[in-house]
PDB file of C-alpha atoms and ligand atoms in Angstrom:
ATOM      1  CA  UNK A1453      73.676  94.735 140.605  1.00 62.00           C
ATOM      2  CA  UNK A1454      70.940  92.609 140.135  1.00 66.00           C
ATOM      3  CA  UNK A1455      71.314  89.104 140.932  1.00 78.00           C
ATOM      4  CA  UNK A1456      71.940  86.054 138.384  1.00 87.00           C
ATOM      5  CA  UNK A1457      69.427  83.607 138.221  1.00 88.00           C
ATOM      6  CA  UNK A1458      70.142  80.717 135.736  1.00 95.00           C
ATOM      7  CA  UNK A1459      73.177  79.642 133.882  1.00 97.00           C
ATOM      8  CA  UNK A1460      73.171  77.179 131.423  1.00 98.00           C
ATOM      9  CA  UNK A1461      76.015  76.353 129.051  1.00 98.00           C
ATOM     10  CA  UNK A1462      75.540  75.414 125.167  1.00 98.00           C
ATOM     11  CA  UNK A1463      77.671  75.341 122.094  1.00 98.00           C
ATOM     12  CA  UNK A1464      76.953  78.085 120.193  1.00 98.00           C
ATOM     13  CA  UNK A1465      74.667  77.812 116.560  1.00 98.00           C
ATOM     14  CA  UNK A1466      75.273  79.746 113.559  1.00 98.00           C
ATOM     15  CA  UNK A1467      73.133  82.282 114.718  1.00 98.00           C
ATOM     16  CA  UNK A1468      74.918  83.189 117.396  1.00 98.00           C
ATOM     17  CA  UNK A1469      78.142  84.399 115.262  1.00 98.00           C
ATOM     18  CA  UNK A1470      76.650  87.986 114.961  1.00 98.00           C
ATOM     19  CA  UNK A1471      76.097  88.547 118.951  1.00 98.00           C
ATOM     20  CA  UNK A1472      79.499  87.106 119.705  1.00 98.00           C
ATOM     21  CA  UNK A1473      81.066  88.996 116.948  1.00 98.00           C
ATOM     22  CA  UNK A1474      79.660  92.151 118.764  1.00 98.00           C
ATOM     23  CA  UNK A1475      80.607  91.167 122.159  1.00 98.00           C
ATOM     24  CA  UNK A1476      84.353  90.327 121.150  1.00 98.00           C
ATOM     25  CA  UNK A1477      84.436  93.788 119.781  1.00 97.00           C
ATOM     26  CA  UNK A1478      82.912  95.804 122.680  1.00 97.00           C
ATOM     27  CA  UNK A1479      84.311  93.270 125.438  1.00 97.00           C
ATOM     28  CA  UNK A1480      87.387  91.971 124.078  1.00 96.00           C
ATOM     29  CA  UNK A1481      89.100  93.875 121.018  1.00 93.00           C
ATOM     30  CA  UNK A1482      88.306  97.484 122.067  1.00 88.00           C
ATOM     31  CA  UNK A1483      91.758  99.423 120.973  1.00 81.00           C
ATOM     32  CA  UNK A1484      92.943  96.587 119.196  1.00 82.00           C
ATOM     33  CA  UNK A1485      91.144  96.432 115.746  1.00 87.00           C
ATOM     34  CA  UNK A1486      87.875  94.443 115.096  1.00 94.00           C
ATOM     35  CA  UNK A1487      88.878  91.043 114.032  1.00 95.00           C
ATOM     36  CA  UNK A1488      86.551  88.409 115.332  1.00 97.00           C
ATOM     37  CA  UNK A1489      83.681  89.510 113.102  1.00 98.00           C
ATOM     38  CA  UNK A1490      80.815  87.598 112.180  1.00 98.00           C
ATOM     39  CA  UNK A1491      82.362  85.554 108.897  1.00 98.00           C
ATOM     40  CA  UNK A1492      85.442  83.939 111.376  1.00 98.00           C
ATOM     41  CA  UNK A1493      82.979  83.191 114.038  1.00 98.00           C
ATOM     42  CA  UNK A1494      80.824  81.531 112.111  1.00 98.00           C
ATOM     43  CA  UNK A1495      83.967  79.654 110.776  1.00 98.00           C
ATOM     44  CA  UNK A1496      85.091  79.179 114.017  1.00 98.00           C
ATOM     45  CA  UNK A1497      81.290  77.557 115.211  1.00 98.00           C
ATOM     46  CA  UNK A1498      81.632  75.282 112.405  1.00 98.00           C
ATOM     47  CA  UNK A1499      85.394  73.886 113.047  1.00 98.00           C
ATOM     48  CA  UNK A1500      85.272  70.318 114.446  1.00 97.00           C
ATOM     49  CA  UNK A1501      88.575  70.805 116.348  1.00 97.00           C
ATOM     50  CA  UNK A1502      86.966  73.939 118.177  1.00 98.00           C
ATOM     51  CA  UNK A1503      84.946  74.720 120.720  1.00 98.00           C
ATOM     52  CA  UNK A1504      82.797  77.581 120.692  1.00 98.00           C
ATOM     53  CA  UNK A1505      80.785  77.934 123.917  1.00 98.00           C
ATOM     54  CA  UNK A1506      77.873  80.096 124.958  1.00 98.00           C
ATOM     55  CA  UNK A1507      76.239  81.142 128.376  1.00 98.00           C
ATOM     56  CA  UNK A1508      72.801  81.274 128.262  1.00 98.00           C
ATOM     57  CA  UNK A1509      71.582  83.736 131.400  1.00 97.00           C
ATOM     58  CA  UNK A1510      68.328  84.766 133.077  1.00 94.00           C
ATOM     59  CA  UNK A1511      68.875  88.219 135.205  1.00 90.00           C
ATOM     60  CA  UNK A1512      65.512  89.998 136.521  1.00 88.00           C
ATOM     61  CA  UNK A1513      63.477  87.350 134.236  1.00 90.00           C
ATOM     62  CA  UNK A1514      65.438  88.277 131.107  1.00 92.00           C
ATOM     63  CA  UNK A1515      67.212  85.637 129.430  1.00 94.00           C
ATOM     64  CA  UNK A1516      69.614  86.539 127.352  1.00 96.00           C
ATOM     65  CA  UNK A1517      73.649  85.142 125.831  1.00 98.00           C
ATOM     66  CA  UNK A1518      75.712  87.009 128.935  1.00 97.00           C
ATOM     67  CA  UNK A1519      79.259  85.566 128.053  1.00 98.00           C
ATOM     68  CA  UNK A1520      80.785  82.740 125.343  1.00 98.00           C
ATOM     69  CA  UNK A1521      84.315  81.359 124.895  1.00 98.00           C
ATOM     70  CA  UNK A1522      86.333  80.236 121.938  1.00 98.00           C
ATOM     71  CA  UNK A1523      88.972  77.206 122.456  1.00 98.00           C
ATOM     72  CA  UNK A1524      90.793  75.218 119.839  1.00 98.00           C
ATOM     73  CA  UNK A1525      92.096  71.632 120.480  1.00 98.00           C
ATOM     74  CA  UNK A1526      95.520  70.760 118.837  1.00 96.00           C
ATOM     75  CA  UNK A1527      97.242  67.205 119.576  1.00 91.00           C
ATOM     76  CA  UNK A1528      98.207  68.029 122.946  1.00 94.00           C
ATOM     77  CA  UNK A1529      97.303  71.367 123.448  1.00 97.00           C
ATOM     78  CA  UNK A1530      94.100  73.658 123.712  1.00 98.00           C
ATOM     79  CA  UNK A1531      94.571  77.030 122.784  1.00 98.00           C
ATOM     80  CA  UNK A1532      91.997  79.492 124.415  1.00 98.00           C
ATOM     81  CA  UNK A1533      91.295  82.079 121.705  1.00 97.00           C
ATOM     82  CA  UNK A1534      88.647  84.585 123.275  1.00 98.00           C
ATOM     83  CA  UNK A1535      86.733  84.659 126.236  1.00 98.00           C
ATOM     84  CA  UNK A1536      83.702  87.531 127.862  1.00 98.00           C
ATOM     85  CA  UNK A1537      80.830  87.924 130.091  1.00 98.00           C
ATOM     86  CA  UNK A1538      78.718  90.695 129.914  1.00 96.00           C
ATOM     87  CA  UNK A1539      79.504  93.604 132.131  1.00 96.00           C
ATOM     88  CA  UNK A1540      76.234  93.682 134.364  1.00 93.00           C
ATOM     89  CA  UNK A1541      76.967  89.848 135.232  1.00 95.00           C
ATOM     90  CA  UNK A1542      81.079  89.984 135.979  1.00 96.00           C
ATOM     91  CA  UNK A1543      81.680  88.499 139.220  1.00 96.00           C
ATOM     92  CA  UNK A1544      79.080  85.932 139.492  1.00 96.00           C
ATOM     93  CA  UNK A1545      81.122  83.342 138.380  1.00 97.00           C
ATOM     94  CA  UNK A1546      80.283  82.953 134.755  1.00 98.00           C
ATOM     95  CA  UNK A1547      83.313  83.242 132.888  1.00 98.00           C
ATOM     96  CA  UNK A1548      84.932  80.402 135.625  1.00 98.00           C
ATOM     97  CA  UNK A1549      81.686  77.982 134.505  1.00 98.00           C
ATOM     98  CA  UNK A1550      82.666  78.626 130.727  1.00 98.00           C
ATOM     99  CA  UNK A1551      86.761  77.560 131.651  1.00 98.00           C
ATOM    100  CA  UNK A1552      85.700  74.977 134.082  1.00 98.00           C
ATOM    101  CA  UNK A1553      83.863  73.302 131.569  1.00 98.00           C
ATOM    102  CA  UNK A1554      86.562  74.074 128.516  1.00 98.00           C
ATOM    103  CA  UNK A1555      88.928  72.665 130.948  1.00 98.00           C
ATOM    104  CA  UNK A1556      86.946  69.307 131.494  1.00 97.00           C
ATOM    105  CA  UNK A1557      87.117  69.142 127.703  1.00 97.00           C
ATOM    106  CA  UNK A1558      90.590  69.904 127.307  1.00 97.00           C
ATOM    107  CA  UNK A1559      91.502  66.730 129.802  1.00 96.00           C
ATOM    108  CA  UNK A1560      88.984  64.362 128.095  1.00 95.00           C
ATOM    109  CA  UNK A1561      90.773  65.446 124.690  1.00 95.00           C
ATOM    110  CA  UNK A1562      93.904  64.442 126.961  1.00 94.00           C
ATOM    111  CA  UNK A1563      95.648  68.316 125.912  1.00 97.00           C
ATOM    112  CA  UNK A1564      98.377  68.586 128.523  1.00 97.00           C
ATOM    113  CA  UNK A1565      97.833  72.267 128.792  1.00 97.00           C
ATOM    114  CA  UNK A1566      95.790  75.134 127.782  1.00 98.00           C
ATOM    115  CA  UNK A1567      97.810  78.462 126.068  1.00 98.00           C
ATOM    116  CA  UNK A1568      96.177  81.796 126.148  1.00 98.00           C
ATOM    117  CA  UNK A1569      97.388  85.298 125.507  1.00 96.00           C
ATOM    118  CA  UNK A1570      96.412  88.171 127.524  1.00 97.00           C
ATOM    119  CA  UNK A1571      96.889  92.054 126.757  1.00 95.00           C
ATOM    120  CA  UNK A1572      99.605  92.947 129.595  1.00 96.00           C
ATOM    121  CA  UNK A1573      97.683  95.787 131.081  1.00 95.00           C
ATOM    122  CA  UNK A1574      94.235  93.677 131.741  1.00 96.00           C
ATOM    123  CA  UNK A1575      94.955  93.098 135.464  1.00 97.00           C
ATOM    124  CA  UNK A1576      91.062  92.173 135.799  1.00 98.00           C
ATOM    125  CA  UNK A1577      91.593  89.432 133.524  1.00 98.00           C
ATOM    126  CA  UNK A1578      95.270  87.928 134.579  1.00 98.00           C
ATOM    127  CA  UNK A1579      93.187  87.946 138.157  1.00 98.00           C
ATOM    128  CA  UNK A1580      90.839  85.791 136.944  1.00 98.00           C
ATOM    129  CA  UNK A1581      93.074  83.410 135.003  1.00 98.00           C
ATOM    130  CA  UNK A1582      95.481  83.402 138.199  1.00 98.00           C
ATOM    131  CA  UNK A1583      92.846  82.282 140.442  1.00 98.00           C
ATOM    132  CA  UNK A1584      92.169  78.819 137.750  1.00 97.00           C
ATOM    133  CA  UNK A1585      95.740  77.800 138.029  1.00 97.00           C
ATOM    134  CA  UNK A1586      97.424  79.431 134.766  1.00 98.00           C
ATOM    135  CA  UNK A1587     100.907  80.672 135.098  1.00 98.00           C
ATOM    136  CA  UNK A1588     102.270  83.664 133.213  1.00 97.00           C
ATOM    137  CA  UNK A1589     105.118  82.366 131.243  1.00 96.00           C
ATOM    138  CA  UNK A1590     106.229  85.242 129.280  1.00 95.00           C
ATOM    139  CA  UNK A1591     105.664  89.311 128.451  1.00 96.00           C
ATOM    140  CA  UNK A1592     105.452  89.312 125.072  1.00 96.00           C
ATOM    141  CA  UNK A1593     106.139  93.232 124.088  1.00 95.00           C
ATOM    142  CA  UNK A1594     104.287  94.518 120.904  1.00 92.00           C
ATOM    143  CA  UNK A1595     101.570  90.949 120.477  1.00 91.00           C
ATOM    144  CA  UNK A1596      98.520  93.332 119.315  1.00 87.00           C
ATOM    145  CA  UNK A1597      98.950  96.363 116.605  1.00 81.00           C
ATOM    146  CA  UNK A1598     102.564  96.322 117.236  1.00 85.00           C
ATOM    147  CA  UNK A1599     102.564  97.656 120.253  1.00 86.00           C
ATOM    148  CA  UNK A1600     100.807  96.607 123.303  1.00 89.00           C
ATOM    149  CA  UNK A1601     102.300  93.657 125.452  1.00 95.00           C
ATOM    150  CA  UNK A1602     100.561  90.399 126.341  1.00 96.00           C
ATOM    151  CA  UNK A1603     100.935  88.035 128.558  1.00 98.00           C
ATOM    152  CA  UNK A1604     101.397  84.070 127.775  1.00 98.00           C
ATOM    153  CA  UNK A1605      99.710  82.150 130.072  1.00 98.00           C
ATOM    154  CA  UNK A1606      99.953  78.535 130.751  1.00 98.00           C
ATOM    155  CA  UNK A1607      97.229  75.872 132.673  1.00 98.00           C
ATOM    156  CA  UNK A1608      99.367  72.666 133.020  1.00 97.00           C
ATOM    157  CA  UNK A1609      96.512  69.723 133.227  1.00 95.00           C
ATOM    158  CA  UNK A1610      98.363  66.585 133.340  1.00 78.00           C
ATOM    159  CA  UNK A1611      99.421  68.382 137.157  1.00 59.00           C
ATOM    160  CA  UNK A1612      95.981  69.222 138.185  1.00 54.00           C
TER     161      UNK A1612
HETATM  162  C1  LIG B2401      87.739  88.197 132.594  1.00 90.52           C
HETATM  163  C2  LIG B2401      86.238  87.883 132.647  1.00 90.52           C
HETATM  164  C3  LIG B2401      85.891  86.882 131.529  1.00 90.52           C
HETATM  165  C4  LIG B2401      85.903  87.253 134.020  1.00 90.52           C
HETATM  166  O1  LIG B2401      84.548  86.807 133.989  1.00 90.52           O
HETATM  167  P1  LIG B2401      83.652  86.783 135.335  1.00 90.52           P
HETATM  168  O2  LIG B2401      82.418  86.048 135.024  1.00 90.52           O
HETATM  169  O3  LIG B2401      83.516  88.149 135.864  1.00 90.52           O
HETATM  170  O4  LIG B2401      84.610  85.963 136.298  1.00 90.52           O
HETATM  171  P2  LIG B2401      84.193  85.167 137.649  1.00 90.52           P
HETATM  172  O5  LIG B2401      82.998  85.777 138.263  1.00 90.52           O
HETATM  173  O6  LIG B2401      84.103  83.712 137.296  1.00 90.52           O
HETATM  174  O7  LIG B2401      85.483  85.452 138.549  1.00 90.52           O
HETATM  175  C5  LIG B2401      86.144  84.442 139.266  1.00 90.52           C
HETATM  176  C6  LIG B2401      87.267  85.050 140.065  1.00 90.52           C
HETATM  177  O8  LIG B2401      88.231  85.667 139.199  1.00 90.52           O
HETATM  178  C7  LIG B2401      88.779  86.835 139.837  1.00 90.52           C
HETATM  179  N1  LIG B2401      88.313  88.033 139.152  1.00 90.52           N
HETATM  180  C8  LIG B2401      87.369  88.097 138.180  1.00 90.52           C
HETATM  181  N2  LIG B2401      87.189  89.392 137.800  1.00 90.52           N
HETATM  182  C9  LIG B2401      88.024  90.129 138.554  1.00 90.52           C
HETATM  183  C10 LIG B2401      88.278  91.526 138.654  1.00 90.52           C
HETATM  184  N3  LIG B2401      87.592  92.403 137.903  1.00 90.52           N
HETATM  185  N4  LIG B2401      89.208  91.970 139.537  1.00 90.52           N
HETATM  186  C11 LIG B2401      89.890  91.089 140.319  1.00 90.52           C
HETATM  187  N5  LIG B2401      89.670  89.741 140.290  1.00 90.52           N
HETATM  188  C12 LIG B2401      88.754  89.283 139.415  1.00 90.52           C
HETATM  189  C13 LIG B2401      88.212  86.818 141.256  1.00 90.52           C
HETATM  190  O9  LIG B2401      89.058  86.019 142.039  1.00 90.52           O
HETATM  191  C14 LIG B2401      86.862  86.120 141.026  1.00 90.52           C
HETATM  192  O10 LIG B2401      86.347  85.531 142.197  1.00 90.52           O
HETATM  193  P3  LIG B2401      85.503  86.457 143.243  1.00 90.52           P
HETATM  194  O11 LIG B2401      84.513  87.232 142.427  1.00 90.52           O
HETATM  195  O12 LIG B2401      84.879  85.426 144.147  1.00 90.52           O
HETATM  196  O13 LIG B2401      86.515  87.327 143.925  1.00 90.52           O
HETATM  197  C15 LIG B2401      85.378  89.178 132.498  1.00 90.52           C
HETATM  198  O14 LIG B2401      85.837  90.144 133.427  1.00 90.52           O
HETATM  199  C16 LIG B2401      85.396  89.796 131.103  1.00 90.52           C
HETATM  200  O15 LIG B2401      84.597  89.433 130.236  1.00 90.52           O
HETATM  201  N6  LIG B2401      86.308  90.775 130.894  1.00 90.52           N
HETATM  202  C17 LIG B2401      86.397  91.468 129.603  1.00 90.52           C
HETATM  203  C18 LIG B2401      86.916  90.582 128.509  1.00 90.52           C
HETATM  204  C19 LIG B2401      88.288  90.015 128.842  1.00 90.52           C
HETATM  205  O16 LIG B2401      89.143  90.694 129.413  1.00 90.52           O
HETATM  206  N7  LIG B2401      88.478  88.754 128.425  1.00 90.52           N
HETATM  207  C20 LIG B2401      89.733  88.069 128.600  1.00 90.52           C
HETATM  208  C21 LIG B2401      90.607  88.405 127.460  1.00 90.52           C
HETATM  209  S1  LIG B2401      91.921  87.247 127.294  1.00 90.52           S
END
């Protein structure tokens, strides 16, 4: 794998809404229906009570958007909506600079936790949340297409 060299965090642009709109689908929504197209993204990048945030990456002198999140801020809660890095750059710490930084936001915005729901069999990804603090709070059987189970999660950050 070759090795990352920058990354720099923006909010995302307009633009952007057709990339992330193909990343959700080949990163995020395989087997579960093609939601997050380009229209809601772009709806999404325009909402002033959401964050849409993207990773800007340079690998072997490429640079190139290797992973973005989607959070929404409610009154005391920040609900984390959709989240990817781009397979040739998964371990290198990029999706934990997108939370860390969603995170920081979420206190400032004084949210006492963040909410996310993850499909049940994504081990890779309730790995990743573990390590950041969240707690699985409930198996929720049938969340996507009525049938596959997620996960609610839970990051407390009044505690933290
Ligand atoms: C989940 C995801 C965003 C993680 O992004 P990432 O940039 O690879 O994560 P990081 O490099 O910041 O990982 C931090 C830590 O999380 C844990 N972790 C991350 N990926 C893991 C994996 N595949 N297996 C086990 N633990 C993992 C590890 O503790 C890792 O630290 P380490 O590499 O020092 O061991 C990424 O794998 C992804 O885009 N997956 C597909 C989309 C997805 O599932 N999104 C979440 C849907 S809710």
């Amino acid at each position: 794998m070759a090795e990352l060299g920058t990354c720099e965090l923006r909010l995302a642009k307009p633009a952007d809404a057709a990339l992330l709109a193909r990343m959700s689908r080949d990163y995020i929504e395989q087997g579960t229906g093609w939601r997050w197209r380009t229209a809601p993204l772009k709806r999404k990048i325009a909402a002033p009570e959401t964050v849409v945030l993207v990773a800007e990456v340079e690998l072997a002198g490429v640079r190139f958007t290797g992973g973005f999140a989607v959070m929404d801020f409610e009154l005391n809660k920040a609900l984390l909506s959709l989240l990817a890095v781009h397979p040739n750059l998964r371990r290198q710490g990029v999706g934990s600079k997108l939370l860390r930084w969603l995170h920081k936001s979420a206190r400032y915005a004084q949210c006492q936790h963040i909410e996310l729901q993850v499909r049940a069999d994504n081990h890779k990804a309730r790995r990743f949340y573990q390590q950041l603090g969240y707690q699985e709070e409930a198996l929720i059987p049938n969340y996507y297409n009525g049938k596959d189970a997620a996960y609610q999660l839970k990051l407390r950050l009044l505690d933290r």
